[in-house]
Short mmCIF file of C-alpha atoms and ligand atoms in Angstrom, two decimals:
data_model
loop_
_atom_site.label_atom_id
_atom_site.label_comp_id
_atom_site.label_asym_id
_atom_site.label_seq_id
_atom_site.Cartn_x
_atom_site.Cartn_y
_atom_site.Cartn_z
CA UNK A 1 -8.87 -25.24 -78.27
CA UNK A 2 -12.59 -25.90 -78.10
CA UNK A 3 -14.81 -23.92 -75.77
CA UNK A 4 -15.76 -27.03 -73.81
CA UNK A 5 -12.11 -27.87 -73.19
CA UNK A 6 -11.40 -24.30 -72.03
CA UNK A 7 -14.32 -24.40 -69.65
CA UNK A 8 -13.01 -27.65 -68.17
CA UNK A 9 -9.48 -26.22 -67.70
CA UNK A 10 -10.89 -23.05 -66.21
CA UNK A 11 -13.17 -24.98 -63.86
CA UNK A 12 -10.32 -27.24 -62.78
CA UNK A 13 -8.01 -24.26 -62.17
CA UNK A 14 -10.62 -22.50 -60.04
CA UNK A 15 -11.40 -25.65 -58.08
CA UNK A 16 -7.69 -26.24 -57.47
CA UNK A 17 -7.21 -22.69 -56.24
CA UNK A 18 -10.29 -22.88 -53.99
CA UNK A 19 -9.16 -26.21 -52.55
CA UNK A 20 -5.64 -24.97 -51.85
CA UNK A 21 -7.02 -21.88 -50.12
CA UNK A 22 -9.32 -23.94 -47.92
CA UNK A 23 -6.57 -26.44 -47.12
CA UNK A 24 -4.16 -23.59 -46.27
CA UNK A 25 -6.69 -21.97 -43.95
CA UNK A 26 -7.55 -25.27 -42.23
CA UNK A 27 -3.87 -26.13 -41.86
CA UNK A 28 -3.01 -22.74 -40.42
CA UNK A 29 -5.86 -23.00 -37.94
CA UNK A 30 -4.89 -26.52 -36.94
CA UNK A 31 -1.30 -25.43 -36.62
CA UNK A 32 -2.37 -22.58 -34.38
CA UNK A 33 -4.31 -24.90 -32.13
CA UNK A 34 -1.76 -27.68 -31.86
CA UNK A 35 1.30 -25.52 -31.31
CA UNK A 36 -0.35 -23.35 -28.68
CA UNK A 37 -3.24 -23.97 -26.41
CA UNK A 38 -6.47 -22.42 -27.64
CA UNK A 39 -6.57 -18.69 -27.09
CA UNK A 40 -9.40 -17.22 -25.13
CA UNK A 41 -10.23 -13.66 -24.13
CA UNK A 42 -8.96 -12.92 -20.66
CA UNK A 43 -9.90 -9.94 -18.50
CA UNK A 44 -8.35 -7.78 -15.82
CA UNK A 45 -9.75 -4.91 -13.75
CA UNK A 46 -8.01 -1.93 -12.18
CA UNK A 47 -9.69 0.73 -10.04
CA UNK A 48 -8.04 4.13 -10.24
CA UNK A 49 -8.96 5.65 -6.89
CA UNK A 50 -7.89 9.24 -7.60
CA UNK A 51 -8.19 12.25 -5.32
CA UNK A 52 -11.30 13.56 -7.08
CA UNK A 53 -12.93 10.43 -8.41
CA UNK A 54 -12.66 6.69 -8.91
CA UNK A 55 -12.84 4.90 -12.25
CA UNK A 56 -12.85 1.23 -13.14
CA UNK A 57 -10.90 0.05 -16.19
CA UNK A 58 -11.68 -3.32 -17.69
CA UNK A 59 -8.90 -4.69 -19.88
CA UNK A 60 -8.94 -7.66 -22.22
CA UNK A 61 -6.35 -9.70 -24.07
CA UNK A 62 -6.01 -13.04 -25.78
CA UNK A 63 -4.14 -15.52 -23.69
CA UNK A 64 -3.87 -19.15 -22.80
CA UNK A 65 -3.05 -20.95 -19.59
CA UNK A 66 0.68 -21.02 -20.19
CA UNK A 67 1.21 -17.61 -21.56
CA UNK A 68 -0.62 -14.49 -20.55
CA UNK A 69 1.27 -12.12 -22.74
CA UNK A 70 -1.34 -11.15 -25.33
CA UNK A 71 -1.75 -7.57 -26.49
CA UNK A 72 -3.88 -5.78 -23.90
CA UNK A 73 -6.60 -3.30 -24.80
CA UNK A 74 -9.31 -1.49 -22.88
CA UNK A 75 -12.68 -3.16 -23.14
CA UNK A 76 -14.61 -0.68 -21.02
CA UNK A 77 -14.31 1.99 -18.37
CA UNK A 78 -16.80 3.01 -15.71
CA UNK A 79 -16.96 6.18 -13.63
CA UNK A 80 -17.84 5.60 -10.00
CA UNK A 81 -20.48 8.07 -8.79
CA UNK A 82 -19.41 10.60 -6.19
CA UNK A 83 -16.03 11.94 -5.09
CA UNK A 84 -12.75 10.13 -4.54
CA UNK A 85 -12.51 7.48 -1.80
CA UNK A 86 -10.47 9.82 0.43
CA UNK A 87 -13.60 11.98 0.80
CA UNK A 88 -15.42 9.20 2.72
CA UNK A 89 -13.82 10.07 6.07
CA UNK A 90 -17.19 10.33 7.81
CA UNK A 91 -18.50 7.09 6.39
CA UNK A 92 -15.84 4.62 5.14
CA UNK A 93 -18.36 1.81 4.33
CA UNK A 94 -19.96 4.16 1.76
CA UNK A 95 -16.62 4.24 -0.09
CA UNK A 96 -16.96 0.48 -0.58
CA UNK A 97 -20.62 0.79 -1.50
CA UNK A 98 -19.78 3.37 -4.18
CA UNK A 99 -17.83 0.79 -6.20
CA UNK A 100 -20.73 -1.62 -6.65
CA UNK A 101 -22.28 -0.02 -9.74
CA UNK A 102 -19.07 -0.36 -11.75
CA UNK A 103 -18.30 -3.85 -10.41
CA UNK A 104 -21.77 -4.97 -11.53
CA UNK A 105 -21.17 -3.54 -14.99
CA UNK A 106 -17.82 -5.34 -15.29
CA UNK A 107 -19.40 -8.55 -14.01
CA UNK A 108 -22.05 -8.40 -16.73
CA UNK A 109 -19.37 -8.10 -19.43
CA UNK A 110 -17.12 -10.94 -18.23
CA UNK A 111 -18.44 -14.44 -18.99
CA UNK A 112 -19.32 -16.32 -15.80
CA UNK A 113 -16.65 -18.99 -16.25
CA UNK A 114 -13.91 -16.40 -16.37
CA UNK A 115 -14.76 -14.22 -13.41
CA UNK A 116 -12.79 -16.35 -10.93
CA UNK A 117 -9.62 -15.86 -12.97
CA UNK A 118 -10.08 -12.13 -13.56
CA UNK A 119 -7.54 -10.22 -11.46
CA UNK A 120 -8.82 -7.05 -9.76
CA UNK A 121 -6.57 -4.34 -8.32
CA UNK A 122 -7.39 -1.08 -6.60
CA UNK A 123 -4.73 1.61 -6.56
CA UNK A 124 -5.22 4.85 -4.69
CA UNK A 125 -3.16 7.94 -5.44
CA UNK A 126 -2.50 11.36 -3.96
CA UNK A 127 -5.86 11.93 -2.24
CA UNK A 128 -5.22 8.88 -0.07
CA UNK A 129 -1.53 9.81 0.33
CA UNK A 130 -2.67 13.09 1.85
CA UNK A 131 -5.30 11.43 4.05
CA UNK A 132 -2.68 8.96 5.29
CA UNK A 133 -0.48 11.91 6.29
CA UNK A 134 -3.40 13.42 8.23
CA UNK A 135 -4.93 10.28 9.71
CA UNK A 136 -3.46 6.89 8.92
CA UNK A 137 -6.16 4.84 10.65
CA UNK A 138 -8.91 6.57 8.66
CA UNK A 139 -7.02 5.90 5.42
CA UNK A 140 -6.64 2.25 6.48
CA UNK A 141 -10.32 1.87 7.28
CA UNK A 142 -11.30 3.22 3.85
CA UNK A 143 -8.98 0.68 2.21
CA UNK A 144 -10.52 -2.07 4.37
CA UNK A 145 -14.02 -1.10 3.20
CA UNK A 146 -13.21 -0.98 -0.50
CA UNK A 147 -11.43 -4.32 -0.11
CA UNK A 148 -14.52 -5.87 1.53
CA UNK A 149 -16.73 -4.77 -1.34
CA UNK A 150 -14.41 -6.08 -4.06
CA UNK A 151 -13.96 -9.36 -2.17
CA UNK A 152 -17.73 -9.85 -2.13
CA UNK A 153 -17.51 -10.38 -5.92
CA UNK A 154 -16.18 -13.61 -7.33
CA UNK A 155 -13.16 -12.09 -9.03
CA UNK A 156 -9.51 -12.83 -8.28
CA UNK A 157 -8.94 -9.87 -5.93
CA UNK A 158 -5.27 -8.92 -5.70
CA UNK A 159 -5.34 -6.05 -3.21
CA UNK A 160 -6.14 -2.40 -2.51
CA UNK A 161 -3.20 -0.13 -1.75
CA UNK A 162 -1.83 3.38 -2.01
CA UNK A 163 0.70 3.75 -4.84
CA UNK A 164 3.84 5.76 -4.21
CA UNK A 165 4.28 8.84 -6.39
CA UNK A 166 7.17 7.14 -8.18
CA UNK A 167 5.06 4.10 -9.02
CA UNK A 168 2.28 6.34 -10.30
CA UNK A 169 4.74 8.15 -12.58
CA UNK A 170 6.51 5.02 -13.80
CA UNK A 171 3.30 3.08 -14.56
CA UNK A 172 1.95 6.02 -16.59
CA UNK A 173 5.18 5.96 -18.61
CA UNK A 174 4.89 2.18 -19.12
CA UNK A 175 1.26 2.55 -20.30
CA UNK A 176 2.13 5.13 -22.96
CA UNK A 177 5.12 3.28 -24.31
CA UNK A 178 3.35 -0.08 -24.24
CA UNK A 179 0.41 1.31 -26.23
CA UNK A 180 2.70 3.03 -28.73
CA UNK A 181 4.75 -0.17 -29.07
CA UNK A 182 7.92 1.70 -28.15
CA UNK A 183 9.38 -1.25 -26.23
CA UNK A 184 8.80 -3.89 -28.82
CA UNK A 185 7.12 -3.62 -32.15
CA UNK A 186 5.33 -6.20 -34.23
CA UNK A 187 6.39 -5.95 -37.85
CA UNK A 188 4.37 -6.92 -40.90
CA UNK A 189 6.64 -9.91 -41.44
CA UNK A 190 5.65 -11.21 -38.02
CA UNK A 191 8.84 -10.31 -36.18
CA UNK A 192 9.05 -8.57 -32.83
CA UNK A 193 11.72 -5.93 -33.06
CA UNK A 194 13.17 -3.38 -30.69
CA UNK A 195 12.39 0.08 -32.09
CA UNK A 196 14.95 2.85 -32.08
CA UNK A 197 15.67 4.17 -28.59
CA UNK A 198 14.65 7.68 -29.67
CA UNK A 199 11.00 6.69 -29.84
CA UNK A 200 10.53 6.28 -26.10
CA UNK A 201 8.08 8.94 -24.89
CA UNK A 202 7.95 10.78 -21.60
CA UNK A 203 4.79 11.04 -19.47
CA UNK A 204 3.22 14.10 -17.84
CA UNK A 205 0.30 13.41 -15.51
CA UNK A 206 -1.62 16.22 -13.81
CA UNK A 207 -3.95 14.89 -11.13
CA UNK A 208 -5.98 16.76 -8.55
CA UNK A 209 -3.56 16.31 -5.65
CA UNK A 210 -0.24 15.39 -7.25
CA UNK A 211 1.54 15.71 -10.57
CA UNK A 212 4.11 13.39 -12.11
CA UNK A 213 6.83 13.72 -14.72
CA UNK A 214 8.64 10.63 -16.08
CA UNK A 215 11.13 10.28 -18.91
CA UNK A 216 14.39 8.66 -19.95
CA UNK A 217 17.03 11.39 -19.68
CA UNK A 218 20.06 11.64 -22.00
CA UNK A 219 22.52 11.17 -19.13
CA UNK A 220 22.29 8.82 -16.14
CA UNK A 221 20.02 10.00 -13.31
CA UNK A 222 22.21 11.61 -10.64
CA UNK A 223 20.03 10.88 -7.60
CA UNK A 224 18.86 7.34 -6.90
CA UNK A 225 15.72 8.72 -5.22
CA UNK A 226 14.31 9.72 -8.59
CA UNK A 227 15.68 6.85 -10.70
CA UNK A 228 13.43 3.95 -11.61
CA UNK A 229 15.24 1.05 -13.24
CA UNK A 230 13.36 -1.36 -15.44
CA UNK A 231 14.20 -4.26 -17.66
CA UNK A 232 11.57 -4.91 -20.33
CA UNK A 233 11.89 -7.52 -23.09
CA UNK A 234 15.61 -7.80 -22.35
CA UNK A 235 16.33 -4.06 -22.58
CA UNK A 236 17.26 -1.88 -19.64
CA UNK A 237 15.68 1.53 -19.10
CA UNK A 238 16.63 4.13 -16.53
CA UNK A 239 13.69 6.34 -15.92
CA UNK A 240 13.70 9.70 -14.16
CA UNK A 241 10.39 10.00 -12.34
CA UNK A 242 9.23 12.53 -9.80
CA UNK A 243 5.89 13.14 -8.16
CA UNK A 244 5.05 16.55 -6.67
CA UNK A 245 2.62 15.93 -3.83
CA UNK A 246 0.27 18.93 -3.31
CA UNK A 247 0.90 20.17 -6.86
CA UNK A 248 -2.01 18.48 -8.58
CA UNK A 249 -4.41 21.00 -10.12
CA UNK A 250 -6.88 21.19 -7.21
CA UNK A 251 -4.33 21.43 -4.41
CA UNK A 252 -2.35 24.01 -6.39
CA UNK A 253 -5.48 26.15 -6.84
CA UNK A 254 -6.26 25.72 -3.15
CA UNK A 255 -2.74 27.00 -2.36
CA UNK A 256 -3.52 30.00 -4.55
CA UNK A 257 -6.78 30.69 -2.68
CA UNK A 258 -4.95 30.38 0.66
CA UNK A 259 -2.23 32.75 -0.60
CA UNK A 260 -4.84 35.31 -1.69
CA UNK A 261 -6.68 34.92 1.63
CA UNK A 262 -3.57 35.39 3.72
CA UNK A 263 -2.30 38.38 1.75
CA UNK A 264 -5.65 40.20 1.41
CA UNK A 265 -6.72 42.96 3.74
CA UNK A 266 -9.03 41.30 6.28
CA UNK A 267 -12.34 41.15 4.47
CA UNK A 268 -14.77 38.48 3.43
CA UNK A 269 -14.59 39.37 -0.28
CA UNK A 270 -11.27 38.71 -2.02
CA UNK A 271 -10.43 39.48 -5.67
CA UNK A 272 -9.37 36.44 -7.70
CA UNK A 273 -7.70 37.27 -11.05
CA UNK A 274 -7.99 33.65 -12.30
CA UNK A 275 -11.77 33.49 -11.93
CA UNK A 276 -13.94 35.04 -14.61
CA UNK A 277 -15.61 38.40 -14.07
CA UNK A 278 -19.02 37.74 -12.59
CA UNK A 279 -18.04 34.44 -11.02
CA UNK A 280 -18.01 34.39 -7.22
CA UNK A 281 -16.78 31.36 -5.31
CA UNK A 282 -17.57 31.05 -1.60
CA UNK A 283 -15.84 28.66 0.81
CA UNK A 284 -15.70 28.25 4.56
CA UNK A 285 -12.28 28.63 6.12
CA UNK A 286 -12.62 25.04 7.34
CA UNK A 287 -12.83 23.91 3.69
CA UNK A 288 -10.08 26.25 2.55
CA UNK A 289 -7.66 24.95 5.17
CA UNK A 290 -8.73 21.29 5.22
CA UNK A 291 -5.61 20.00 3.52
CA UNK A 292 -2.05 19.34 4.65
CA UNK A 293 -0.96 21.16 1.47
CA UNK A 294 -1.85 24.57 2.89
CA UNK A 295 -0.49 26.12 6.07
CA UNK A 296 -3.31 27.12 8.42
CA UNK A 297 -3.33 30.68 9.78
CA UNK A 298 -2.67 30.92 13.53
CA UNK A 299 -6.19 31.89 14.44
CA UNK A 300 -9.16 31.39 12.25
CA UNK A 301 -12.84 30.79 12.55
CA UNK A 302 -13.57 27.55 10.64
CA UNK A 303 -17.16 28.49 9.93
CA UNK A 304 -16.33 31.96 8.55
CA UNK A 305 -17.05 32.28 4.83
CA UNK A 306 -14.81 34.00 2.29
CA UNK A 307 -15.93 34.85 -1.23
CA UNK A 308 -13.44 34.91 -4.08
CA UNK A 309 -14.71 37.38 -6.62
CA UNK A 310 -13.47 36.89 -10.19
CA UNK A 311 -11.67 39.76 -11.91
CA UNK A 312 -10.68 37.83 -15.05
CA UNK A 313 -7.19 39.28 -15.26
CA UNK A 314 -5.13 36.86 -17.33
CA UNK A 315 -1.68 38.40 -16.87
CA UNK A 316 -2.13 38.89 -13.12
CA UNK A 317 -3.35 35.31 -12.83
CA UNK A 318 -0.20 34.04 -14.57
CA UNK A 319 2.11 36.08 -12.38
CA UNK A 320 0.35 34.83 -9.21
CA UNK A 321 1.33 31.27 -10.07
CA UNK A 322 4.92 32.06 -9.12
CA UNK A 323 3.75 32.49 -5.53
CA UNK A 324 2.70 28.86 -5.30
CA UNK A 325 5.42 27.31 -7.49
CA UNK A 326 8.93 28.02 -6.28
CA UNK A 327 11.06 28.65 -9.33
CA UNK A 328 14.10 30.13 -7.64
CA UNK A 329 15.48 27.54 -5.19
CA UNK A 330 17.75 25.09 -6.96
CA UNK A 331 20.67 23.59 -5.08
CA UNK A 332 21.60 21.49 -8.10
CA UNK A 333 21.38 24.30 -10.66
CA UNK A 334 20.52 24.00 -13.51
CA UNK A 335 19.17 20.45 -12.97
CA UNK A 336 15.90 21.36 -11.29
CA UNK A 337 12.21 21.06 -11.82
CA UNK A 338 10.38 23.35 -9.40
CA UNK A 339 10.46 23.67 -5.60
CA UNK A 340 14.15 22.77 -5.73
CA UNK A 341 13.45 19.21 -6.89
CA UNK A 342 16.22 17.55 -8.90
CA UNK A 343 15.34 17.06 -12.57
CA UNK A 344 17.64 16.35 -15.50
CA UNK A 345 16.89 18.27 -18.75
CA UNK A 346 13.71 17.01 -20.45
CA UNK A 347 14.42 14.66 -23.34
CA UNK A 348 12.36 13.58 -26.35
CA UNK A 349 8.63 13.65 -26.98
CA UNK A 350 6.04 13.67 -24.18
CA UNK A 351 2.40 12.83 -23.78
CA UNK A 352 0.53 15.04 -21.30
CA UNK A 353 -2.68 13.50 -19.98
CA UNK A 354 -5.34 13.70 -17.25
CA UNK A 355 -6.01 17.36 -16.28
CA UNK A 356 -3.39 18.57 -18.80
CA UNK A 357 -5.54 17.01 -21.52
CA UNK A 358 -8.93 18.11 -20.11
CA UNK A 359 -7.79 21.73 -19.89
CA UNK A 360 -6.18 21.87 -23.34
CA UNK A 361 -9.01 19.93 -24.93
CA UNK A 362 -11.57 22.37 -23.56
CA UNK A 363 -9.53 25.28 -24.94
CA UNK A 364 -9.31 23.63 -28.37
CA UNK A 365 -5.54 23.22 -28.02
CA UNK A 366 -5.27 19.39 -28.01
CA UNK A 367 -3.37 17.47 -29.14
CA UNK A 368 -0.93 20.19 -30.21
CA UNK A 369 -0.86 23.94 -30.87
CA UNK A 370 1.98 26.43 -31.39
CA UNK A 371 3.00 28.27 -28.24
CA UNK A 372 1.82 31.65 -29.53
CA UNK A 373 -1.66 30.29 -30.19
CA UNK A 374 -1.75 28.62 -26.77
CA UNK A 375 -0.88 31.88 -25.02
CA UNK A 376 -3.38 33.98 -26.95
CA UNK A 377 -6.16 31.39 -26.52
CA UNK A 378 -5.65 31.29 -22.75
CA UNK A 379 -5.72 35.08 -22.53
CA UNK A 380 -8.91 35.38 -24.58
CA UNK A 381 -10.51 32.64 -22.49
CA UNK A 382 -9.57 34.17 -19.13
CA UNK A 383 -10.94 37.55 -20.17
CA UNK A 384 -14.42 36.19 -20.95
CA UNK A 385 -17.07 37.05 -18.43
CA UNK A 386 -18.86 34.30 -16.57
CA UNK A 387 -22.30 34.91 -18.09
CA UNK A 388 -20.95 34.58 -21.62
CA UNK A 389 -18.86 31.54 -20.75
CA UNK A 390 -21.70 29.59 -19.12
CA UNK A 391 -24.06 30.48 -21.98
CA UNK A 392 -21.47 29.19 -24.48
CA UNK A 393 -20.83 25.97 -22.56
CA UNK A 394 -24.13 24.79 -21.07
CA UNK A 395 -23.02 21.14 -20.91
CA UNK A 396 -19.82 21.71 -18.92
CA UNK A 397 -19.92 21.36 -15.14
CA UNK A 398 -19.44 24.72 -13.42
CA UNK A 399 -16.73 23.31 -11.14
CA UNK A 400 -14.61 22.54 -14.22
CA UNK A 401 -15.62 25.59 -16.25
CA UNK A 402 -14.62 28.11 -13.60
CA UNK A 403 -11.14 26.61 -13.27
CA UNK A 404 -9.90 26.21 -16.87
CA UNK A 405 -8.34 29.70 -16.83
CA UNK A 406 -6.47 29.07 -13.57
CA UNK A 407 -5.51 25.51 -14.61
CA UNK A 408 -4.20 26.72 -17.98
CA UNK A 409 -1.93 29.30 -16.34
CA UNK A 410 -0.81 26.78 -13.74
CA UNK A 411 -0.02 24.29 -16.51
CA UNK A 412 1.99 26.86 -18.50
CA UNK A 413 3.93 27.81 -15.37
CA UNK A 414 4.98 24.27 -14.50
CA UNK A 415 5.63 23.18 -18.08
CA UNK A 416 7.57 26.21 -19.29
CA UNK A 417 9.22 27.50 -16.13
CA UNK A 418 9.16 24.43 -13.85
CA UNK A 419 10.10 21.52 -16.14
CA UNK A 420 11.65 23.95 -18.70
CA UNK A 421 9.90 22.99 -21.91
CA UNK A 422 10.40 26.63 -23.03
CA UNK A 423 12.55 25.59 -26.01
CA UNK A 424 10.87 22.23 -26.64
CA UNK A 425 7.18 23.12 -26.44
CA UNK A 426 6.40 21.27 -29.68
CA UNK A 427 7.58 17.99 -28.11
CA UNK A 428 4.43 17.84 -25.93
CA UNK A 429 1.15 16.28 -27.13
CA UNK A 430 -1.97 16.57 -25.01
CA UNK A 431 -3.67 13.18 -25.25
CA UNK A 432 -6.41 11.17 -23.58
CA UNK A 433 -6.18 7.83 -25.37
CA UNK A 434 -3.87 5.72 -27.49
CA UNK A 435 -5.40 2.86 -29.51
CA UNK A 436 -8.81 3.34 -27.83
CA UNK A 437 -7.22 2.83 -24.42
CA UNK A 438 -7.05 5.58 -21.78
CA UNK A 439 -3.61 6.89 -20.93
CA UNK A 440 -2.95 6.71 -17.19
CA UNK A 441 -1.09 4.57 -14.67
CA UNK A 442 -3.66 1.75 -14.45
CA UNK A 443 -2.69 -0.30 -17.51
CA UNK A 444 1.05 -0.16 -16.68
CA UNK A 445 0.21 -1.22 -13.11
CA UNK A 446 -1.74 -4.26 -14.27
CA UNK A 447 0.83 -5.23 -16.92
CA UNK A 448 3.51 -5.15 -14.26
CA UNK A 449 1.64 -7.01 -11.53
CA UNK A 450 0.43 -9.77 -13.86
CA UNK A 451 3.94 -10.16 -15.35
CA UNK A 452 2.63 -9.33 -18.79
CA UNK A 453 5.76 -7.43 -19.72
CA UNK A 454 8.53 -10.04 -19.51
CA UNK A 455 11.93 -8.77 -18.47
CA UNK A 456 13.67 -11.23 -20.77
CA UNK A 457 13.52 -11.19 -24.50
CA UNK A 458 12.92 -14.93 -24.93
CA UNK A 459 9.39 -14.78 -23.56
CA UNK A 460 8.29 -12.55 -26.40
CA UNK A 461 4.73 -11.40 -26.73
CA UNK A 462 2.25 -13.78 -28.28
CA UNK A 463 -1.35 -13.24 -29.23
CA UNK A 464 -2.92 -13.72 -32.61
CA UNK A 465 0.01 -12.76 -34.73
CA UNK A 466 -0.54 -10.16 -37.37
CA UNK A 467 1.71 -12.23 -39.57
CA UNK A 468 -0.67 -15.16 -39.58
CA UNK A 469 -3.52 -13.04 -40.85
CA UNK A 470 -1.25 -11.23 -43.26
CA UNK A 471 -0.04 -14.54 -44.71
CA UNK A 472 -3.58 -15.81 -45.12
CA UNK A 473 -4.81 -12.64 -46.79
CA UNK A 474 -1.77 -12.67 -49.05
CA UNK A 475 -2.47 -16.27 -50.02
CA UNK A 476 -6.13 -15.59 -50.89
CA UNK A 477 -5.24 -12.52 -52.95
CA UNK A 478 -2.53 -14.52 -54.69
CA UNK A 479 -5.00 -17.35 -55.48
CA UNK A 480 -7.54 -14.90 -56.89
CA UNK A 481 -4.83 -13.29 -58.97
CA UNK A 482 -3.78 -16.70 -60.32
CA UNK A 483 -7.39 -17.43 -61.24
CA UNK A 484 -7.75 -14.14 -63.12
CA UNK A 485 -4.46 -14.75 -64.88
CA UNK A 486 -5.63 -18.15 -66.12
CA UNK A 487 -8.93 -16.66 -67.35
CA UNK A 488 -7.00 -13.87 -69.03
CA UNK A 489 -4.56 -16.20 -70.80
CA UNK A 490 -7.33 -18.48 -72.02
CA UNK A 491 -9.48 -15.69 -73.43
CA UNK A 492 -6.78 -13.40 -74.75
CA UNK A 493 -5.29 -16.25 -76.74
CA UNK A 494 -8.67 -16.92 -78.36
CA UNK A 495 -10.53 -13.61 -78.56
CA UNK A 496 -13.45 -15.17 -80.55
CA UNK A 497 -14.85 -16.40 -77.26
N1 ADP B 1 -13.71 17.03 -17.63
C1 ADP B 1 -12.78 17.57 -16.85
N2 ADP B 1 -12.41 18.85 -16.99
C2 ADP B 1 -11.46 19.38 -16.21
N3 ADP B 1 -10.79 18.72 -15.27
C3 ADP B 1 -11.11 17.45 -15.09
C4 ADP B 1 -12.11 16.79 -15.86
N4 ADP B 1 -12.18 15.51 -15.43
C5 ADP B 1 -11.26 15.38 -14.45
N5 ADP B 1 -10.63 16.53 -14.24
C6 ADP B 1 -9.55 16.83 -13.28
O1 ADP B 1 -8.52 15.88 -13.45
C7 ADP B 1 -7.88 15.68 -12.19
C8 ADP B 1 -7.89 14.19 -11.90
O2 ADP B 1 -7.19 13.97 -10.74
P1 ADP B 1 -7.33 12.61 -9.90
O3 ADP B 1 -6.90 11.50 -10.75
O4 ADP B 1 -8.70 12.52 -9.31
O5 ADP B 1 -6.33 12.91 -8.71
P2 ADP B 1 -4.87 12.34 -8.33
O6 ADP B 1 -4.30 11.75 -9.59
O7 ADP B 1 -4.09 13.52 -7.86
O8 ADP B 1 -5.12 11.34 -7.26
C9 ADP B 1 -8.65 16.50 -11.17
O9 ADP B 1 -8.02 17.73 -10.98
C10 ADP B 1 -10.00 16.72 -11.85
O10 ADP B 1 -10.62 17.91 -11.42
CA1 CA B 2 -4.88 10.49 -11.31
#
């Protein structure tokens, strides 16, 4: 065959391949647009009004008017300045004001035409639960003020409310399993399948004022009070979920201070084995007893000051934890968590987030470490004196730094002795994010309230299917391969050229 002829064949083959590729791409795009309405990025906002601080989470997904079931990811988060909204008892309007910075940031990210259709939710957790117990009208007026502020923006405001502990636990569990695709998984071939039941993870959330545990137990939940029934994508789940109010990290450590204060000989300086040597923490008795989680002494002078003086005694610190966590009462033995609460045996893998993660991350123990290393790391950390510790960690806020020792021992007490992970320690991972999205209750809350997790299987998830891209990439690679093959055949058969 002459060289000119070969060049013509080669040219024609390449042109044919190029044309087919372009036609295939155009057809697939056209198909996408005619079968479904055009996809556009949609947004949703959830405020997590926690006991210690408020954060805004901005989520995004691809959706169209008919079907809002795209895969949701976190676009941005924003920390509200100042403390949690429950701290604004003296000035509720300032709680509303505090949200403006983050609302402005979210507004700048969301295109103007889409703001009106962006749902916004505010969920408050244990800090507001406690305030409501103390003074319902104050809690209501704070919710009124945050509502007013959010309503002054042109979003689709869907309400500010206090979540129950069970909701908080269940939505955290939904978030984790949604992000890990444990409910429904998108395969390479473009199918949505139901993964094996064993891959459902449990959720452990340690807040400042409450702590939650949620998982699917092996056997049916015995008490309806702690059962949460869900149907997601046509499959039923029975979740055990329990929230311990007053057993978040900060309230637990406050209980410990109150215990030490009440059991000490009357003096203004009290030894604290969980604080580092050289670290002194002073509080007024009004502050120490300002929470419904601690029982006030009969007579006390609110303006008196007590100073907790750190002794950095790791083993004593650990043993003190059993004075604030009741590990002995259990009417339903052995099915108990702590404080006599019903809990079936833990089952499967767990993700531990929020203050569990912050504490273990600081100690270099996240996402996982063997139990022996965890115990020795905590001991070494607790025994460090305050001067060394602050010099080693100049960027860490003192209020966090002084409490990692106490938090770590509290965490080990509730995990090992409360929830009884003593034989299944390696099932727990300490995590902050999955797929660049923060783990917490907010995503699960939004998915539920916007009906983005259908209960029936037929309304399966849409979004830009992996399979479509996979097919296109496959086709292009195949076309290139064909082209090379033709070149190869032509030249191998006539090596002169
Ligand atoms: N960087 C950090 N290091 C240590 N602890 C942290 C850090 N950031 C947040 N926390 C703790 O995480 C917890 C978050 O609780 P929060 O969500 O505010 O309360 P709740 O969920 O009980 O309403 C608090 O105890 C807070 O002190
Ligand atoms: Ca929280």
